[in-house]
N, CA and C of each residue as an Amber inpcrd file, in Angstrom:
protein
   414
   6.8650000  -8.3790000 -34.6240000   7.2120000  -7.3760000 -33.6560000
   6.0450000  -7.1870000 -32.6920000   6.2940000  -7.1530000 -31.3920000
   5.2410000  -7.0380000 -30.4030000   5.3890000  -5.7250000 -29.6480000
   4.2770000  -5.0360000 -29.4380000   4.3070000  -3.7800000 -28.7000000
   4.2220000  -4.0570000 -27.2180000   4.2900000  -2.9950000 -26.4200000
   4.1660000  -3.1570000 -24.9770000   2.7550000  -3.5800000 -24.5850000
   1.8010000  -3.4700000 -25.4930000   0.4430000  -3.8830000 -25.2110000
   0.2210000  -5.3640000 -25.4760000   1.2140000  -6.0490000 -25.9860000
   1.0480000  -7.4620000 -26.2700000   0.4080000  -7.7160000 -27.6190000
   0.2130000  -6.6800000 -28.4230000  -0.3810000  -6.8490000 -29.7400000
   0.6930000  -6.8240000 -30.8040000   0.4990000  -7.6030000 -31.8230000
   1.4180000  -7.5480000 -32.9470000   1.1500000  -6.2600000 -33.7040000
   2.2030000  -5.5890000 -34.1060000   1.9850000  -4.3390000 -34.8250000
   3.0950000  -4.0850000 -35.8280000   2.7920000  -3.2480000 -36.7850000
   3.7660000  -2.7360000 -37.7310000   3.6780000  -1.2270000 -37.6440000
   4.7210000  -0.6000000 -37.1240000   4.7680000   0.8560000 -36.9750000
   3.5520000   1.3770000 -36.2240000   3.2590000   0.7920000 -35.0560000
   2.1780000   1.2060000 -34.1560000   0.7800000   1.0470000 -34.7470000
   0.6240000   0.2100000 -35.7540000  -0.6960000  -0.1150000 -36.2820000
  -1.0540000  -1.5140000 -35.8040000  -2.2690000  -1.6710000 -35.3640000
  -2.7190000  -2.9600000 -34.8450000  -2.9580000  -3.9150000 -36.0040000
  -2.3970000  -5.1020000 -35.8980000  -2.6640000  -6.1420000 -36.8760000
  -3.8760000  -6.9190000 -36.3830000  -4.8770000  -7.0130000 -37.2200000
  -6.1140000  -7.6730000 -36.8440000  -5.9150000  -9.1850000 -36.9260000
  -6.1330000  -9.8520000 -35.7930000  -6.0150000 -11.3020000 -35.7150000
  -7.3920000 -11.8980000 -35.4400000  -7.5750000 -13.1970000 -35.6920000
  -8.8570000 -13.8220000 -35.3520000  -9.2020000 -13.7140000 -33.8620000
  -8.1890000 -13.7440000 -32.9980000  -8.4370000 -13.6240000 -31.5580000
  -9.0200000 -12.2560000 -31.2200000  -8.4370000 -11.2130000 -31.7880000
  -8.9270000  -9.8600000 -31.5490000 -10.3330000  -9.6880000 -32.1170000
 -10.5800000 -10.2700000 -33.2750000 -11.9150000 -10.2020000 -33.8820000
 -12.9460000 -10.8850000 -32.9870000 -12.5950000 -12.0480000 -32.4190000
 -13.5200000 -12.7480000 -31.5220000 -13.7940000 -11.9420000 -30.2570000
 -12.7710000 -11.3090000 -29.6980000 -12.9580000 -10.5060000 -28.4870000
 -13.9560000  -9.3780000 -28.7500000 -13.7520000  -8.6350000 -29.8290000
 -14.6390000  -7.5120000 -30.1460000 -16.0520000  -8.0100000 -30.4330000
 -16.1890000  -9.1140000 -31.1440000 -17.5140000  -9.6600000 -31.4540000
 -18.2190000 -10.1360000 -30.1830000 -17.4900000 -10.7780000 -29.2740000
 -18.0860000 -11.2040000 -28.0030000 -18.5930000  -9.9990000 -27.2170000
 -17.8240000  -8.9200000 -27.1900000 -18.2400000  -7.7260000 -26.4500000
 -19.4440000  -7.0740000 -27.1320000 -19.4670000  -7.0320000 -28.4560000
 -20.6160000  -6.4630000 -29.1700000 -21.8850000  -7.2740000 -28.9160000
 -21.7660000  -8.5850000 -28.8950000 -22.9390000  -9.4450000 -28.7640000
 -23.3580000  -9.6490000 -27.3070000 -22.4330000 -10.0330000 -26.4450000
 -22.7810000 -10.4500000 -25.0860000 -22.0060000  -9.6990000 -24.0090000
 -21.5410000  -8.5210000 -24.3000000 -20.7610000  -7.8030000 -23.3040000
 -21.0410000  -6.3230000 -23.3390000 -20.2140000  -5.5910000 -22.6060000
 -20.3600000  -4.1370000 -22.5870000 -19.0640000  -3.4870000 -22.1360000
 -18.9710000  -2.2010000 -22.3920000 -17.8280000  -1.4130000 -21.9610000
 -18.2050000  -0.7480000 -20.6430000 -17.3350000  -0.8660000 -19.6650000
 -17.6080000  -0.3740000 -18.3150000 -16.7280000   0.8420000 -18.0320000
 -17.3580000   1.9350000 -17.6320000 -16.6320000   3.1490000 -17.2890000
 -17.1700000   3.6550000 -15.9600000 -16.2750000   3.8760000 -15.0020000
 -16.7060000   4.3290000 -13.6770000 -15.6480000   5.2270000 -13.0630000
 -16.1010000   6.1050000 -12.1720000 -15.2000000   6.9670000 -11.4190000
 -15.3970000   6.6690000  -9.9380000 -14.2950000   6.4080000  -9.2440000
 -14.3340000   6.0540000  -7.8250000 -13.5500000   7.0640000  -7.0080000
 -13.9380000   7.2210000  -5.7480000 -13.1210000   7.9690000  -4.8070000
 -12.0530000   7.0220000  -4.2860000 -10.8580000   7.5050000  -4.1670000
  -9.7720000   6.6820000  -3.6310000 -10.0440000   6.3800000  -2.1630000
  -9.7250000   5.1790000  -1.7440000  -9.9730000   4.7680000  -0.3580000
  -8.9770000   5.4470000   0.5840000  -9.3570000   5.6000000   1.8580000
  -8.4190000   6.1820000   2.8380000  -7.1230000   5.3760000   2.9520000
  -7.2320000   4.0570000   2.8330000  -6.0520000   3.2010000   2.9000000
  -5.0950000   3.5040000   1.7430000  -5.6500000   3.6720000   0.5650000
  -4.8280000   3.9890000  -0.6050000  -4.1730000   5.3660000  -0.4640000
  -4.9050000   6.3060000   0.1250000  -4.3620000   7.6500000   0.3180000
  -3.2940000   7.6900000   1.4050000  -3.3620000   6.7850000   2.3860000
  -2.3370000   6.7240000   3.4300000  -0.9990000   6.2590000   2.8750000
  -1.0470000   5.3160000   1.9660000   0.2010000   4.7780000   1.4270000
   0.8820000   5.7460000   0.4710000   0.0850000   6.5690000  -0.2000000
   0.6660000   7.5190000  -1.1520000  -0.2690000   8.7130000  -1.2830000
   0.1650000   9.8640000  -0.8310000  -0.6540000  11.0750000  -0.9220000
  -0.8680000  11.4380000  -2.3860000  -2.0740000  11.8140000  -2.7200000
  -2.4150000  12.1470000  -4.0970000  -3.2000000  13.4530000  -4.1410000
  -2.9880000  14.1950000  -5.2020000  -3.7640000  15.4090000  -5.4010000
  -5.1450000  15.0720000  -5.9400000  -5.2040000  14.0630000  -6.8050000
  -6.4620000  13.6590000  -7.4020000  -7.1020000  12.5800000  -6.5370000
  -8.2280000  12.8950000  -5.9120000  -8.8940000  11.9370000  -5.0340000
  -9.7900000  10.9790000  -5.8060000 -10.0340000  11.2640000  -7.0700000
 -10.8770000  10.3970000  -7.8800000 -10.0240000   9.4930000  -8.7560000
 -10.5360000   8.2970000  -9.0030000  -9.8440000   7.3280000  -9.8380000
 -10.8050000   6.8610000 -10.9340000 -10.3460000   6.8580000 -12.1680000
 -11.1750000   6.4350000 -13.2970000 -10.8490000   4.9920000 -13.6500000
 -11.9030000   4.1850000 -13.8040000 -11.7110000   2.7840000 -14.1610000
 -12.4350000   2.5100000 -15.4740000 -11.7020000   1.9540000 -16.4380000
 -12.2650000   1.5500000 -17.7220000 -12.0050000   0.0680000 -17.9030000
 -13.0260000  -0.6720000 -18.3050000 -12.8800000  -2.1160000 -18.4550000
 -13.8530000  -2.6210000 -19.5170000 -13.5920000  -3.8360000 -19.9920000
 -14.5640000  -4.5230000 -20.8440000 -15.1080000  -5.6840000 -20.0300000
 -16.3940000  -5.9470000 -20.1830000 -17.0230000  -7.0490000 -19.4480000
 -17.7800000  -7.9430000 -20.4200000 -17.6500000  -9.2300000 -20.1840000
 -18.2940000 -10.2440000 -21.0100000 -19.2600000 -11.0120000 -20.1260000
 -20.5080000 -11.1910000 -20.5790000 -21.5380000 -11.8620000 -19.7980000
 -21.9770000 -13.1070000 -20.5610000 -21.7660000 -14.2850000 -19.9440000
 -22.1760000 -15.5280000 -20.5880000 -22.1670000 -16.6620000 -19.5770000
 -23.0590000 -17.6410000 -19.7640000 -23.1150000 -18.8030000 -18.8820000
 -22.5290000 -20.0510000 -19.5320000 -22.2550000 -19.9910000 -20.8260000
 -21.7180000 -21.1460000 -21.5480000 -20.2170000 -21.2800000 -21.2810000
 -19.7810000 -22.3730000 -20.6210000 -18.3670000 -22.5160000 -20.2600000
 -17.4070000 -22.5420000 -21.4530000 -17.8290000 -23.0890000 -22.5740000
 -16.9580000 -23.1660000 -23.7470000 -16.6730000 -21.7580000 -24.2910000
 -17.7110000 -20.9180000 -24.3530000 -17.5350000 -19.5550000 -24.8530000
 -16.7140000 -18.7030000 -23.8810000 -16.9180000 -18.9170000 -22.5890000
 -16.1430000 -18.1820000 -21.5850000 -14.6740000 -18.5620000 -21.6860000
 -14.3900000 -19.8580000 -21.8390000 -12.9990000 -20.3000000 -21.9700000
 -12.3710000 -19.7260000 -23.2360000 -13.1220000 -19.7090000 -24.3380000
 -12.6110000 -19.1300000 -25.5830000 -12.2850000 -17.6500000 -25.3960000
 -13.1630000 -16.9110000 -24.7010000 -12.9250000 -15.4940000 -24.4490000
 -11.6700000 -15.2970000 -23.6030000 -11.5190000 -16.0820000 -22.5470000
 -10.3380000 -15.9750000 -21.6790000  -9.0540000 -16.2730000 -22.4440000
  -9.0870000 -17.3320000 -23.2470000  -7.8970000 -17.7020000 -24.0230000
  -7.5400000 -16.6220000 -25.0500000  -8.5570000 -16.0460000 -25.6900000
  -8.3070000 -15.0000000 -26.6790000  -7.7190000 -13.7500000 -26.0320000
  -8.2310000 -13.3660000 -24.8630000  -7.7030000 -12.1920000 -24.1630000
  -6.2600000 -12.4330000 -23.7530000  -5.9710000 -13.6300000 -23.2730000
  -4.5980000 -13.9500000 -22.8690000  -3.6550000 -13.8800000 -24.0690000
  -4.0980000 -14.4070000 -25.2130000  -3.2350000 -14.4340000 -26.3900000
  -3.0960000 -13.0510000 -27.0330000  -4.1960000 -12.2910000 -27.1350000
  -4.1640000 -11.0050000 -27.8230000  -3.5740000  -9.8890000 -26.9620000
  -3.9390000  -9.8530000 -25.6700000  -3.5280000  -8.7480000 -24.8090000
  -2.5670000  -9.1410000 -23.6960000  -2.3430000 -10.4270000 -23.5210000
  -1.5100000 -10.9300000 -22.4260000  -2.0470000 -10.4450000 -21.0740000
  -3.3660000 -10.5030000 -20.9150000  -4.0400000 -10.0820000 -19.6900000
  -4.8700000 -11.2270000 -19.1530000  -5.1300000 -11.1990000 -17.8630000
  -5.9600000 -12.2070000 -17.2220000  -7.3900000 -11.6780000 -17.1160000
  -8.3510000 -12.5630000 -17.2960000  -9.7640000 -12.2180000 -17.1810000
 -10.2180000 -12.5890000 -15.7700000 -10.8740000 -11.6420000 -15.0960000
 -11.3210000 -11.8700000 -13.7250000 -12.8360000 -12.0230000 -13.6840000
 -13.3320000 -13.0460000 -12.9630000 -14.7870000 -13.1910000 -12.8200000
 -15.3350000 -12.1740000 -11.8200000 -16.5560000 -11.7240000 -12.0560000
 -17.2570000 -10.8310000 -11.1330000 -18.0490000 -11.7290000 -10.1900000
 -17.9570000 -11.4830000  -8.8890000 -18.5990000 -12.3390000  -7.8890000
 -20.1130000 -12.3940000  -8.0740000 -20.6680000 -13.6010000  -7.9070000
 -22.1080000 -13.8830000  -7.9340000 -22.7910000 -13.4910000  -9.2420000
 -22.0320000 -13.3530000 -10.3030000 -22.6040000 -13.0390000 -11.6120000
 -21.8940000 -13.8850000 -12.6530000 -22.4680000 -13.9390000 -13.8130000
 -21.8240000 -14.6320000 -14.9320000 -21.0870000 -13.6230000 -15.7960000
 -20.3430000 -12.7380000 -15.1400000 -19.6030000 -11.6960000 -15.8410000
 -18.1080000 -11.8880000 -15.6630000 -17.3670000 -11.4920000 -16.6900000
 -15.9120000 -11.6050000 -16.6780000 -15.3380000 -10.2830000 -17.1480000
 -14.3100000  -9.8030000 -16.4420000 -13.8090000  -8.4550000 -16.6780000
 -12.3290000  -8.4340000 -17.0260000 -11.9900000  -7.5480000 -17.9590000
 -10.6100000  -7.2160000 -18.2640000 -10.4920000  -5.7190000 -18.0220000
  -9.7200000  -5.3510000 -17.0120000  -9.6340000  -3.9520000 -16.6130000
  -8.3110000  -3.3490000 -17.0490000  -8.3690000  -2.5280000 -18.0850000
  -7.2010000  -1.7980000 -18.5680000  -7.6930000  -0.7130000 -19.5210000
  -7.1670000   0.4720000 -19.3440000  -7.5990000   1.5850000 -20.1850000
  -7.2580000   1.3250000 -21.6430000  -6.0620000   0.8220000 -21.9130000
  -5.6480000   0.6090000 -23.3000000  -6.4450000  -0.4950000 -23.9750000
  -6.8650000  -1.5450000 -23.2230000  -7.7120000  -2.6010000 -23.7960000
  -9.0790000  -2.0160000 -24.1300000  -9.6130000  -1.2340000 -23.2140000
 -10.9030000  -0.5690000 -23.4220000 -10.8760000   0.2800000 -24.6920000
  -9.8310000   1.0760000 -24.8560000  -9.7490000   1.9670000 -26.0030000
  -9.5670000   1.2120000 -27.3210000  -8.8100000   0.1320000 -27.3060000
  -8.6370000  -0.6740000 -28.5230000  -9.9550000  -1.3070000 -28.9310000
 -10.6520000  -1.9200000 -27.9700000 -11.9220000  -2.5890000 -28.2730000
 -12.9600000  -1.5670000 -28.7310000 -12.9880000  -0.4150000 -28.0890000
 -13.9420000   0.6280000 -28.4900000 -13.6260000   1.1560000 -29.8900000
 -12.3410000   1.3290000 -30.2100000 -11.9660000   1.8370000 -31.5350000
 -12.2720000   0.8290000 -32.6420000 -12.4170000  -0.4380000 -32.2760000
 -12.7160000  -1.4700000 -33.2680000 -14.2090000  -1.7750000 -33.3810000
 -15.0560000  -0.9350000 -32.7590000 -16.4850000  -1.0520000 -33.0080000
 -17.3630000  -1.3670000 -31.8270000 -16.8350000  -1.8030000 -30.7130000
 -17.6770000  -2.1280000 -29.5670000 -18.2170000  -0.8470000 -28.9520000
 -19.4070000  -0.9260000 -28.4010000 -20.0190000   0.2390000 -27.7830000
 -21.3760000  -0.1180000 -27.2250000 -22.2080000   0.8900000 -27.0380000
 -23.5560000   0.6580000 -26.5400000 -24.3800000  -0.0560000 -27.6070000
 -25.5340000  -0.5690000 -27.2070000 -26.3680000  -1.3650000 -28.1050000
 -26.6970000  -0.6540000 -29.4100000 -26.9180000   0.6340000 -29.3480000
 -27.2920000   1.3750000 -30.5560000 -26.0960000   1.9640000 -31.2980000
 -24.9180000   1.9040000 -30.7110000 -23.7770000   2.5800000 -31.3340000
 -22.6630000   1.6510000 -31.7980000 -22.7200000   0.3560000 -31.5090000
 -21.6300000  -0.5120000 -31.9450000 -21.7320000  -0.7170000 -33.4580000
 -20.6090000  -1.0830000 -34.0460000 -20.5510000  -1.2810000 -35.4910000
 -19.4540000  -2.2910000 -35.8100000 -19.4860000  -2.8060000 -37.0390000
 -18.4340000  -3.7010000 -37.5050000 -17.3740000  -2.8360000 -38.1710000
 -16.1890000  -2.8470000 -37.6280000 -15.1040000  -2.0050000 -38.1250000
 -14.6770000  -2.4360000 -39.5340000 -14.2540000  -1.4640000 -40.3280000
 -13.7510000  -1.7710000 -41.6660000 -12.4860000  -2.6230000 -41.5980000
 -11.7800000  -2.5270000 -40.4790000 -10.5750000  -3.3500000 -40.3220000
 -10.9330000  -4.8300000 -40.3410000 -12.1310000  -5.1770000 -39.8730000
 -12.5690000  -6.5750000 -39.9130000 -13.1470000  -6.9400000 -41.2760000
 -13.9330000  -6.0680000 -41.8500000 -14.5700000  -6.3890000 -43.1340000
 -13.5680000  -6.4270000 -44.2800000 -12.4570000  -5.7150000 -44.1410000
 -11.4390000  -5.7170000 -45.1870000 -10.3160000  -6.7100000 -44.9080000
 -10.4670000  -7.5280000 -43.8740000  -9.4520000  -8.5290000 -43.5220000
  -9.6790000  -9.8150000 -44.3100000  -8.8210000 -10.7870000 -44.0390000
  -8.9550000 -12.0740000 -44.7260000 -10.1450000 -12.8600000 -44.1710000
 -10.4450000 -13.9880000 -44.8160000 -11.6340000 -14.7640000 -44.4490000
 -11.5520000 -15.3770000 -43.0590000 -10.3400000 -15.6720000 -42.5570000
 -10.2130000 -16.2120000 -41.2010000 -10.7240000 -15.2170000 -40.1580000
 -10.3680000 -13.9590000 -40.3370000 -10.7860000 -12.9200000 -39.3940000
 -12.2910000 -12.6920000 -39.4990000 -12.8160000 -12.6280000 -40.7140000
 -14.2550000 -12.4270000 -40.9010000 -15.0610000 -13.5670000 -40.2850000
 -14.6340000 -14.7960000 -40.5330000 -15.3720000 -15.9400000 -39.9930000
 -15.2550000 -16.0090000 -38.4770000 -14.1130000 -15.6310000 -37.9210000
 -13.9530000 -15.6110000 -36.4640000 -14.8890000 -14.5820000 -35.8340000
 -15.0120000 -13.4070000 -36.4680000 -15.9050000 -12.3680000 -35.9460000
 -17.3480000 -12.8520000 -35.9800000 -17.7740000 -13.3940000 -37.1300000
 -19.1720000 -13.8460000 -37.2670000 -19.4960000 -14.9960000 -36.3270000
 -18.5880000 -15.9410000 -36.2040000 -18.8170000 -17.0960000 -35.3240000
 -18.9460000 -16.6350000 -33.8790000 -18.0990000 -15.7230000 -33.4370000
 -18.1550000 -15.2540000 -32.0510000 -19.4000000 -14.4140000 -31.8050000
 -19.8250000 -13.6540000 -32.7930000 -21.0010000 -12.7900000 -32.6140000
 -22.2830000 -13.6130000 -32.5290000 -22.4230000 -14.6060000 -33.3980000
 -23.6440000 -15.3850000 -33.4350000 -23.5610000 -16.6310000 -32.5920000
């Protein structure tokens, strides 16, 4: 059964897959969670009047120069979340911008350098998930 988020689930519980484990491990090791607040542009306000002039953007970003690891990250995001990864101009960064992706990755342990952790959902999973997490992290 697949949810609207593209994740396999049983009664709205996320099933931990090796792809999801690799995504979280990549973000813990070589990425970060991006949170920003922007003012809406005049062009955007012309097309649709809004009461809230501020827009909140939440995304996950992966930083790496190794093409094999970048391709693995892109493929995992496509398979786990059915989302496209966008490169950041003039940097070796890749972004997935979605509030629900941000919240899932954060709930599974990704965070700032001093606050990230290995979720019990990964440590209590089967050996495929554990090895996928460790391989992606190291």
